[in-house]
Coordinates of C-alpha atoms in Angstrom, one line a residue:
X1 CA 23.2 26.7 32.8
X2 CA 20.5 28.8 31.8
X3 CA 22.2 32.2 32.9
X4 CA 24.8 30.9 31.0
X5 CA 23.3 30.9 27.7
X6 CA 21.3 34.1 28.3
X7 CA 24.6 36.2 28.3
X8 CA 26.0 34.5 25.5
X9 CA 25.8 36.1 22.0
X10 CA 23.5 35.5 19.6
X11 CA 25.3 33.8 16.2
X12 CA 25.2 36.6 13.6
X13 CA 28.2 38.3 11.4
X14 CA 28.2 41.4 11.3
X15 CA 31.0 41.6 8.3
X16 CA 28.5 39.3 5.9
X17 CA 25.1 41.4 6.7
X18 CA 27.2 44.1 6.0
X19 CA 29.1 43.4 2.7
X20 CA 25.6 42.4 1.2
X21 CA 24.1 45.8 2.3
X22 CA 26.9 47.6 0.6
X23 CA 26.3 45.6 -2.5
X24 CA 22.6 46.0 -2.8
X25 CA 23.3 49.6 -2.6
X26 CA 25.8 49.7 -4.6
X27 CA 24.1 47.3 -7.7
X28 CA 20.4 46.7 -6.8
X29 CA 20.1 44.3 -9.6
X30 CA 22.1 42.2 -6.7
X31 CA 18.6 41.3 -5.1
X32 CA 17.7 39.2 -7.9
X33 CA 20.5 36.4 -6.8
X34 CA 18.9 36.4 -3.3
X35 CA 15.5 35.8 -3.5
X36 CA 15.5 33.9 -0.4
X37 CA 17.2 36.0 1.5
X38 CA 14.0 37.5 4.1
X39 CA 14.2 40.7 6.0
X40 CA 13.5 39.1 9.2
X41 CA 17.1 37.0 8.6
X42 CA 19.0 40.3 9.5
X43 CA 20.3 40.1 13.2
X44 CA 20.6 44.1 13.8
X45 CA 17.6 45.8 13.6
X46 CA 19.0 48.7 11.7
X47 CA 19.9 46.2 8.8
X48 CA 16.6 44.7 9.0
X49 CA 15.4 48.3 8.0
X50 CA 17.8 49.2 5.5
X51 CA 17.1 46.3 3.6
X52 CA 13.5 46.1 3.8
X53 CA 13.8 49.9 2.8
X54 CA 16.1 48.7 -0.2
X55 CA 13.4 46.2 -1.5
X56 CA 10.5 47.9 -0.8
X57 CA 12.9 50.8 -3.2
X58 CA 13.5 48.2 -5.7
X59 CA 10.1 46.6 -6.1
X60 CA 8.3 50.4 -6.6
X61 CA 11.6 50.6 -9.4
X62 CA 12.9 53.2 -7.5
X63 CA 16.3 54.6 -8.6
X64 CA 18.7 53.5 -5.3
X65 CA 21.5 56.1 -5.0
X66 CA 23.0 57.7 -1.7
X67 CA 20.6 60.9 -2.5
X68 CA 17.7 59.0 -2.9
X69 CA 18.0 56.1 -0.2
X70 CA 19.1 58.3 2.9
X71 CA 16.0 60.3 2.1
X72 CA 13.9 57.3 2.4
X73 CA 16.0 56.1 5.5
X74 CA 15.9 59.7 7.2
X75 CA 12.1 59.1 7.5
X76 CA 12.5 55.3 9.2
X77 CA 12.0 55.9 13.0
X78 CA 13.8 52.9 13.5
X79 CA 17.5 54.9 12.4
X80 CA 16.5 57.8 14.5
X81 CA 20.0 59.1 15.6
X82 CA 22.5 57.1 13.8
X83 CA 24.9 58.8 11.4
X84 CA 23.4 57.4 8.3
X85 CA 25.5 59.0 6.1
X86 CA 28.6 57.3 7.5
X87 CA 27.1 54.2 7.9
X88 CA 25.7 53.9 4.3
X89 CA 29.0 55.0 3.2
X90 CA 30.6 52.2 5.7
X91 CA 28.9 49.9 4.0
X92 CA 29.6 50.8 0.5
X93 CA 33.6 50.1 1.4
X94 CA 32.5 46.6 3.3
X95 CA 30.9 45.4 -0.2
X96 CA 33.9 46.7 -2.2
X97 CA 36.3 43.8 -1.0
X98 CA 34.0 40.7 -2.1
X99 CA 31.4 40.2 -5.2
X100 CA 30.1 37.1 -3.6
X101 CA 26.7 38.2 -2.1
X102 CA 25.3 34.6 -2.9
X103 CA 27.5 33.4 0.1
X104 CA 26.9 36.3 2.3
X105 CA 23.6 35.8 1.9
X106 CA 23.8 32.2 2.5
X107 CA 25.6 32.8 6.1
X108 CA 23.1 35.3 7.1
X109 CA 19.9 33.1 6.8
X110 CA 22.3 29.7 8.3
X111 CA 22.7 32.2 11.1
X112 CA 19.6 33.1 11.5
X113 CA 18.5 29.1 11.2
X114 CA 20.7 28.8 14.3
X115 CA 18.8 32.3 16.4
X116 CA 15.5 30.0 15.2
X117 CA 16.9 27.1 17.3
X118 CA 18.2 29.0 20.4
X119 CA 14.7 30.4 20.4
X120 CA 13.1 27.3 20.0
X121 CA 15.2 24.9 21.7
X122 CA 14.0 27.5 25.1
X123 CA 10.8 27.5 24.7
X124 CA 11.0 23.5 24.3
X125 CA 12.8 23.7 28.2
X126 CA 10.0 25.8 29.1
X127 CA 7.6 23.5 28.2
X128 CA 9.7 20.8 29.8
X129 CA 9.9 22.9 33.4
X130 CA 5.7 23.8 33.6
X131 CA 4.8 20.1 31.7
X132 CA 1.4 21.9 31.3
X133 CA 0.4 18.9 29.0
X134 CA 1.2 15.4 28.8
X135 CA 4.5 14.1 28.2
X136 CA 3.9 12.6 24.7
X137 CA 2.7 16.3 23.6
X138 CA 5.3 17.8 24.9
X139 CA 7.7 15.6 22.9
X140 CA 5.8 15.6 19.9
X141 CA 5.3 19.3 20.1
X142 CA 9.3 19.6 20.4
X143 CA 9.9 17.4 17.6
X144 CA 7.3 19.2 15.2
X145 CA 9.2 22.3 16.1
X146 CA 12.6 21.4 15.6
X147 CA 10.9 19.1 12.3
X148 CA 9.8 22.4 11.1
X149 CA 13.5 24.0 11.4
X150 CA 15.2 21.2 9.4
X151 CA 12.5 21.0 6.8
X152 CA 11.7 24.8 6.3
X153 CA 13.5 25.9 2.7
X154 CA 13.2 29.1 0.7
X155 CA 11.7 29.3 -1.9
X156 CA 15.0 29.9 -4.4
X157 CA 13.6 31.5 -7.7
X158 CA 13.4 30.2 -11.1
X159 CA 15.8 27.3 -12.6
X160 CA 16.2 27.3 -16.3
X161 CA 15.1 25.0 -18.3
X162 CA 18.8 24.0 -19.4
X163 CA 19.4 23.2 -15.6
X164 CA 16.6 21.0 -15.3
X165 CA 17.2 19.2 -18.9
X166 CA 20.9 18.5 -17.2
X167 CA 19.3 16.8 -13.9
X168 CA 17.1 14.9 -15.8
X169 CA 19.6 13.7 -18.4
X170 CA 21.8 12.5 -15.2
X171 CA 18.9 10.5 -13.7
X172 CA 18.0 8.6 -17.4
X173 CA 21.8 8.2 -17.1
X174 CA 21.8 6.6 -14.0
X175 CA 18.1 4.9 -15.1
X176 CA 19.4 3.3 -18.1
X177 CA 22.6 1.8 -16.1
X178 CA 20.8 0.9 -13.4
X179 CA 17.0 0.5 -14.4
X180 CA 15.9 -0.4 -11.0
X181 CA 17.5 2.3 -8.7
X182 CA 15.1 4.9 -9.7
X183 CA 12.1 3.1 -10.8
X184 CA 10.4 3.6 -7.3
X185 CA 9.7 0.5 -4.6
X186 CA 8.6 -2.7 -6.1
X187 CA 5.5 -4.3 -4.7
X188 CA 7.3 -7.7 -5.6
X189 CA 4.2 -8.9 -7.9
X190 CA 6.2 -8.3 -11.1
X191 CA 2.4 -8.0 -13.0
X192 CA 1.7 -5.0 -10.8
X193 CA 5.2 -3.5 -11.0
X194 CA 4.8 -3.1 -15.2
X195 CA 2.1 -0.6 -14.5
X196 CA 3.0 0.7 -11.1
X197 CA 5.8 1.3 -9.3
X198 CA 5.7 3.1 -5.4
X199 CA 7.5 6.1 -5.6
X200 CA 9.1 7.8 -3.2
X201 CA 7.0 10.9 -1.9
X202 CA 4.2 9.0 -3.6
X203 CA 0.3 8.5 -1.6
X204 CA -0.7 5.4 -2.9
X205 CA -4.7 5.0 -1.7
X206 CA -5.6 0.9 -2.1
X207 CA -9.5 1.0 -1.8
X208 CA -11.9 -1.8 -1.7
X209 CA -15.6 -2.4 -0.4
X210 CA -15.4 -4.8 3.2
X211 CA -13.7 -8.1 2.8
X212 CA -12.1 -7.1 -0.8
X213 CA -9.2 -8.1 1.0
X214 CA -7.5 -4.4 1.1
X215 CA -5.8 -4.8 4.1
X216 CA -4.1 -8.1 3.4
X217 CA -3.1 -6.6 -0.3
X218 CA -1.2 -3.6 1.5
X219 CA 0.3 -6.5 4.1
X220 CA 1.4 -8.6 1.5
X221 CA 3.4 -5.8 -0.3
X222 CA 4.3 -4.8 3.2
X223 CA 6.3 -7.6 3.9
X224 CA 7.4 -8.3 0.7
X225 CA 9.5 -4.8 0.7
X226 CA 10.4 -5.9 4.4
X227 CA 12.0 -9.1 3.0
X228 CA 13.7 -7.3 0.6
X229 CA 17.4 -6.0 1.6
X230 CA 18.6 -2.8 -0.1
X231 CA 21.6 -2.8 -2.0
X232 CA 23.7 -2.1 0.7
X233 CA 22.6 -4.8 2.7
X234 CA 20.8 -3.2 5.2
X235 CA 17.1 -3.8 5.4
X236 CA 14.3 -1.7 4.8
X237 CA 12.2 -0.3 7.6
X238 CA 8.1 -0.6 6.9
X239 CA 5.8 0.8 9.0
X240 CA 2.4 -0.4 9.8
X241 CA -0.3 2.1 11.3
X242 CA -3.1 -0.4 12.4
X243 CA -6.2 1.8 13.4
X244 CA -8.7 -0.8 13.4
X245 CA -6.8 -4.6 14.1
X246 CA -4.4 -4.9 17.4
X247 CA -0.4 -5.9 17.0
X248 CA -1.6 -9.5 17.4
X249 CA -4.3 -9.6 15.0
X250 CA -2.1 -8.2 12.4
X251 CA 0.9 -10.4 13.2
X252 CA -1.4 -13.7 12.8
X253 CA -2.4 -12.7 9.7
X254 CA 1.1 -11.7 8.9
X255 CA 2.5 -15.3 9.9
X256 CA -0.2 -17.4 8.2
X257 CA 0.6 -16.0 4.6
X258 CA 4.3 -16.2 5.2
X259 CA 4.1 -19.7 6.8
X260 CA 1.0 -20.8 4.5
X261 CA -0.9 -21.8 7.4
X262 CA -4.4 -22.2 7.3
X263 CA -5.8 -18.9 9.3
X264 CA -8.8 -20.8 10.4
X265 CA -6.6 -23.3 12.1
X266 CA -4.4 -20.7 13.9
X267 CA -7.6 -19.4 15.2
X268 CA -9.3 -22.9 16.2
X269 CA -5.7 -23.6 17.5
X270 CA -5.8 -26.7 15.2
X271 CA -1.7 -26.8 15.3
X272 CA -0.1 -29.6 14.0
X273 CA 3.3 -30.7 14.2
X274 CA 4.4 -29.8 10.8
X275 CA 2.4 -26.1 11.2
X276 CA 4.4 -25.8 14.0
X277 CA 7.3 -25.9 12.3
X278 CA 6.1 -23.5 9.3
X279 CA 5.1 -20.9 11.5
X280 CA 8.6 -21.3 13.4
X281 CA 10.3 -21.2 10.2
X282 CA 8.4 -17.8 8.9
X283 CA 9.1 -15.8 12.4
X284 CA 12.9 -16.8 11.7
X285 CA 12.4 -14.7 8.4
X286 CA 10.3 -12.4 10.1
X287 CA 12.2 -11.4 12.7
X288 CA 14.7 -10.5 10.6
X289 CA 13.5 -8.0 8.9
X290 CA 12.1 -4.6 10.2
X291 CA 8.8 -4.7 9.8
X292 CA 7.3 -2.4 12.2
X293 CA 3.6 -2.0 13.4
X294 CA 2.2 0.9 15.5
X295 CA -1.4 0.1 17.4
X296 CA -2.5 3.6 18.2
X297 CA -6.1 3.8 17.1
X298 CA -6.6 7.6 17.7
X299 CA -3.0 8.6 16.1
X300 CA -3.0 11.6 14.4
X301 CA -0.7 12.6 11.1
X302 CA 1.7 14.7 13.1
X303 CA 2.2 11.7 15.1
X304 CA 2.7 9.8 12.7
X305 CA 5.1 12.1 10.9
X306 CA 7.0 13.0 14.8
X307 CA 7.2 8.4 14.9
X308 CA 8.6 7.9 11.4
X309 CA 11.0 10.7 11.6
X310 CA 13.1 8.9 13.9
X311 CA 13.5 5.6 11.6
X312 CA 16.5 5.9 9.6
X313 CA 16.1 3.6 6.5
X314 CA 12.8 4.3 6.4
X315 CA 11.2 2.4 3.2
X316 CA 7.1 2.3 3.1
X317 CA 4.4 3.7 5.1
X318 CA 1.3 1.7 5.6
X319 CA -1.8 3.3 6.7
X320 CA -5.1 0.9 7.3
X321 CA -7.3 3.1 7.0
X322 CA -8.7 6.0 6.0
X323 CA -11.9 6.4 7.7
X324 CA -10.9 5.8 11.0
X325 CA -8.7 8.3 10.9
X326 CA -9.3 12.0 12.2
X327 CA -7.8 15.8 11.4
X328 CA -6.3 17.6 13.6
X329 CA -8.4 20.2 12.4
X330 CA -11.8 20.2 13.5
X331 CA -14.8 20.5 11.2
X332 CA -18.3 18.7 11.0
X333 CA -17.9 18.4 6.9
X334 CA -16.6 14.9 6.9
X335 CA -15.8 15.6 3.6
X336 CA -13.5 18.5 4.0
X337 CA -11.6 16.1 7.0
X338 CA -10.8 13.7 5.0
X339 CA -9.7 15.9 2.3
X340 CA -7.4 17.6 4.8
X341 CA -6.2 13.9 6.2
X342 CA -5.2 13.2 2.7
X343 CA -3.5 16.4 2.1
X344 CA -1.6 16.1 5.2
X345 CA -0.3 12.3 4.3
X346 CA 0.5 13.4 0.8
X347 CA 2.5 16.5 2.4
X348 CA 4.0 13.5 4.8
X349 CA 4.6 11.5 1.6
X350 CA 6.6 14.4 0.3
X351 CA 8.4 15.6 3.1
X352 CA 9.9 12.3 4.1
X353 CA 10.5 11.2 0.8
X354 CA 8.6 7.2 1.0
X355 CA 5.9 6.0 -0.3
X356 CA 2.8 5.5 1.7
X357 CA -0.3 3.2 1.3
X358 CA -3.3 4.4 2.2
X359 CA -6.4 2.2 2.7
X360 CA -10.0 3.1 2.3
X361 CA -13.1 2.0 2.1
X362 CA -15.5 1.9 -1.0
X363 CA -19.4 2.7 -0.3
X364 CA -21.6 -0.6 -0.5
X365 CA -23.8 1.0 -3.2
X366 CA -23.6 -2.1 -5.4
X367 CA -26.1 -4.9 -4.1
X368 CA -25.2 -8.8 -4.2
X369 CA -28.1 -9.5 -6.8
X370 CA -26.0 -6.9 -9.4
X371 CA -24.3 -8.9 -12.3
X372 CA -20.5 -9.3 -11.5
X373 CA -19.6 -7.2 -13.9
X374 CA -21.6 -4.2 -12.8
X375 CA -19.7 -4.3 -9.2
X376 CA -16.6 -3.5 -10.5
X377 CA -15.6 -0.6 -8.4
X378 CA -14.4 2.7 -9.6
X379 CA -12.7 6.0 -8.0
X380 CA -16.0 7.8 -7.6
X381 CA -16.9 4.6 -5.2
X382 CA -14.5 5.9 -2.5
X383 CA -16.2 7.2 0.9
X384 CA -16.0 10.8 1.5
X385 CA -13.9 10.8 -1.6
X386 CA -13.5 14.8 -2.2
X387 CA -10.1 15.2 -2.2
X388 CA -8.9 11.8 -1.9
X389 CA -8.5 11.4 -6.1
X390 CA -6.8 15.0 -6.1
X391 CA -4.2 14.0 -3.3
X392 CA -3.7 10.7 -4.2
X393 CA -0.5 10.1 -7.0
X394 CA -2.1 6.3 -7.5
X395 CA -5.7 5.1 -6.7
X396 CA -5.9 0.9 -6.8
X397 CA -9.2 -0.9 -6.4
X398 CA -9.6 -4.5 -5.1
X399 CA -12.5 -6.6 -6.5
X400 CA -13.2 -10.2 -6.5
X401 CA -16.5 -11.5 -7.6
X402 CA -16.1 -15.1 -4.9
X403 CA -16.7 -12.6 -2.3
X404 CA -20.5 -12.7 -3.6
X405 CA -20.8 -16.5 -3.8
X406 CA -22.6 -16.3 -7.6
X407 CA -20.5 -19.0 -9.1
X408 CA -19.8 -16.8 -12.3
X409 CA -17.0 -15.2 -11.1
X410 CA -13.3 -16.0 -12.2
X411 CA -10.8 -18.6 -11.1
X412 CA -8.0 -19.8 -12.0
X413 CA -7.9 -24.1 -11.4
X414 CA -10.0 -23.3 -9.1
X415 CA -8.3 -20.7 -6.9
X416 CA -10.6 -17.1 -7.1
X417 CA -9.0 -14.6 -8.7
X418 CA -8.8 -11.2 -8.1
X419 CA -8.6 -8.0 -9.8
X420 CA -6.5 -5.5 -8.8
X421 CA -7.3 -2.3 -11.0
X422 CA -5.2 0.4 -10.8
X423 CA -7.7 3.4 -11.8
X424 CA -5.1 6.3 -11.0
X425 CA -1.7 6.3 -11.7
X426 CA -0.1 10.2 -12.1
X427 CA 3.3 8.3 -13.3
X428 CA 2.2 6.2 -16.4
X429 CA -0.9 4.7 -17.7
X430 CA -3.9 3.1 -15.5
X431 CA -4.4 -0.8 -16.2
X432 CA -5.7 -4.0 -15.1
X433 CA -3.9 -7.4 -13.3
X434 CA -4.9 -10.4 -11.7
X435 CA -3.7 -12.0 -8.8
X436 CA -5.0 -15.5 -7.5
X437 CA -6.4 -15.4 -4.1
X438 CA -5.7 -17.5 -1.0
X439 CA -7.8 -16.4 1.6
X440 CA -7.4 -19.1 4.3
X441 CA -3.7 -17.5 4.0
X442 CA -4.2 -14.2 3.5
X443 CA -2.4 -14.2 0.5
X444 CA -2.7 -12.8 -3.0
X445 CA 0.0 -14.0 -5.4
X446 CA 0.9 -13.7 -9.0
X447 CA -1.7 -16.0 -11.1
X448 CA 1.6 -18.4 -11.7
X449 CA 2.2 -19.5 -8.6
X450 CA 0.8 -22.1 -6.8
X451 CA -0.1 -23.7 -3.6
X452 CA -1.5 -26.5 -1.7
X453 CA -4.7 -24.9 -0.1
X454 CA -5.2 -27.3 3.3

């Protein structure tokens, strides 16, 4: 099979390299509708020289005539021999039967996407055949590569401001018909959702000092999106990356707030009859939707990005968290790693158009003999924060003042309250909510609800 595909030809056409020759020679004004177009997109290597010769021609405001460019061709080694004055004049007539060069240029660079995955797609059987490294890389590697195929774009040139006035009008359109479609993911606590909403492409970093309750905020919204069909019915996938709890842990905590069994109990094994059947009931709801957790403590963002790229409804991205997390890229500044962590997850973000939580941890500069209000945390309390503020489209901070045992902090009837202060928000203004706190469930909730804490 392999000899096979050797002799094949390459995918190229000739007639559309060509005809866009032809027309940048005839009109080099022509270049300005192709600014994508690259040099290296040309099959034949004589085209690839002509037209880098044309733009480099063009750029230096050269005058392009027949005189003028067959000089500067006669000197290219790479046309040593041909008959270029035939051949320019060949391809004068091929651009004299179409005016389209947008669409030639368009089937040169899709051909030249398809040489980029013949080339790939055999070094990926190589790979394959010596299995040098270990099988996950080698599958992760081939995924990155054929990743980087699908996602690479170029770059296409300005859009006037009349084109991007008319997109925008069609999304208030479709806003104002449809207010929820394109307001972003809701976190189900309708307080939180007038301030912010999880966009898609959005890193969304949920900090808060060690047993703020971080992790069970993210889990909460986790499976409230999870619960949550979309309008066609299907459900949402969520994806949790766990680099500190196992599967298990995380599932206990998981089934206690949706059952609103005590945690303590679970993990006494204190089970009565009537728990039994709350937890039974929550893992029928559960198990339902597709709420997906990942274990892998050392996992790496490309891994990450290689996993979720073969979900299909993908709806949120949970990371937990931060600082156990490490860069591909090696450097002792911790600072500059996790700078380059966040970069990459915002790039993730972006590329696979979700939003993803990100937790991380606050330093523990504020003592327990500070005044509650003088340990409310803000952005500059984030570890290793360089770029973390930068990178981050929302920052929200977790605080509760029962986690310090001063009986002044706030309650509501008696059930703590937290404050969930979101510092950052790139789409709209910051602000301030409370949620009431059940912590034998491992449960925030909105400061209306209520439930019978056993």
């Amino acid at each position: 099979m392999a000899d096979n595909l050797t002799i094949r030809q390459m995918p190229y056409s000739l007639e559309a390299e060509q005809a866009l020759l032809g027309a940048v020679i005839s009109d080099a004004e022509k270049l300005n509708e192709v600014p994508f177009l690259k040099t290296s997109d040309f099959y034949l290597s004589q085209h690839q020289t002509i037209y880098s010769i044309l733009v480099d021609m063009y750029r230096q405001s050269k005058r392009i005539d027949m005189v003028t460019l067959l000089d500067e061709l006669g000197k290219a080694e790479a046309l040593k021999g041909t008959d270029l004055v035939k051949y320019i004049k060949l391809l004068v007539e091929s651009a004299a039967f179409s005016s389209n060069i947008e669409e030639h240029a368009k089937i040169i660079r899709d051909k030249a996407v398809l040489r980029t995955l013949i080339d790939v797609s055999q070094g990926i059987t190589e790979d394959a055949y010596s299995a040098v490294e270990d099988v996950d890389t080698i599958v992760g590697n081939a995924e990155q590569r054929i990743y980087d195929i699908s996602n690479s774009k170029y770059t296409e040139g300005f859009s006037h401001i009349s084109e991007a006035i008319k997109e925008d009008l069609d999304i208030l359109d479709r806003r104002a018909n449809d207010p929820e479609s394109l307001m972003g993911v809701s976190s189900h606590y309708k307080e939180l959702d007038n301030i912010l909403r999880l966009g898609k492409g959005d890193l969304i970093i949920v900090g808060g000092r060690p047993g703020m309750g971080k992790t069970t905020f993210a889990m909460n919204i986790g499976t409230n999106v999870a619960k949550a069909p979309l309008k066609d019915g299907t459900m949402p996938e969520v994806v949790v990356f766990s680099l500190e709890m196992t599967k298990q842990q995380l599932a206990e905590r998981i089934l206690s707030a949706e059952a609103l069994v005590d945690s303590n109990s679970l993990m006494k094994g204190s089970i009565t009859t009537d728990m039994w059947k709350k937890l039974a009931d929550a893992a029928g709801r559960l198990s339902k939707t597709q709420l997906l957790l990942d274990e892998s403590s050392n996992i790496t963002v490309t891994e990450m990005k290689a996993k979720l790229r073969r979900l299909k409804n993908l709806g949120l991205v949970i990371i937990d968290y931060l600082q156990l997390m490490h860069s591909e890229r090696h450097t002792d500044n911790r600072v500059l790693e996790i700078g380059n962590i966040t970069r990459d997850l915002k790039l993730m973000a972006k590329d696979l158009g979700v939003p993803v939580i990100l937790c991380s941890q606050l330093r523990r500069e504020s003592s327990a003999t500070s005044k509650p209000g003088e340990r409310m945390p803000q952005i500059s309390d984030l570890r290793d924060s360089g770029a973390i503020e930068q990178d981050a489209d929302a920052v929200v901070l977790l605080h509760r003042d029962d986690y310090y045992n001063t009986g002044d902090g706030e309650s509501d009837g008696g059930i703590p309250v937290a404050k969930v202060i979101v510092a950052k928000n790139r789409h709209g203004a910051p602000g301030t909510i409370n949620l009431s706190w059940y912590g034998s469930y491992f449960k925030f909730v909105s400061v209306e609800t209520r439930y019978e804490d056993k």
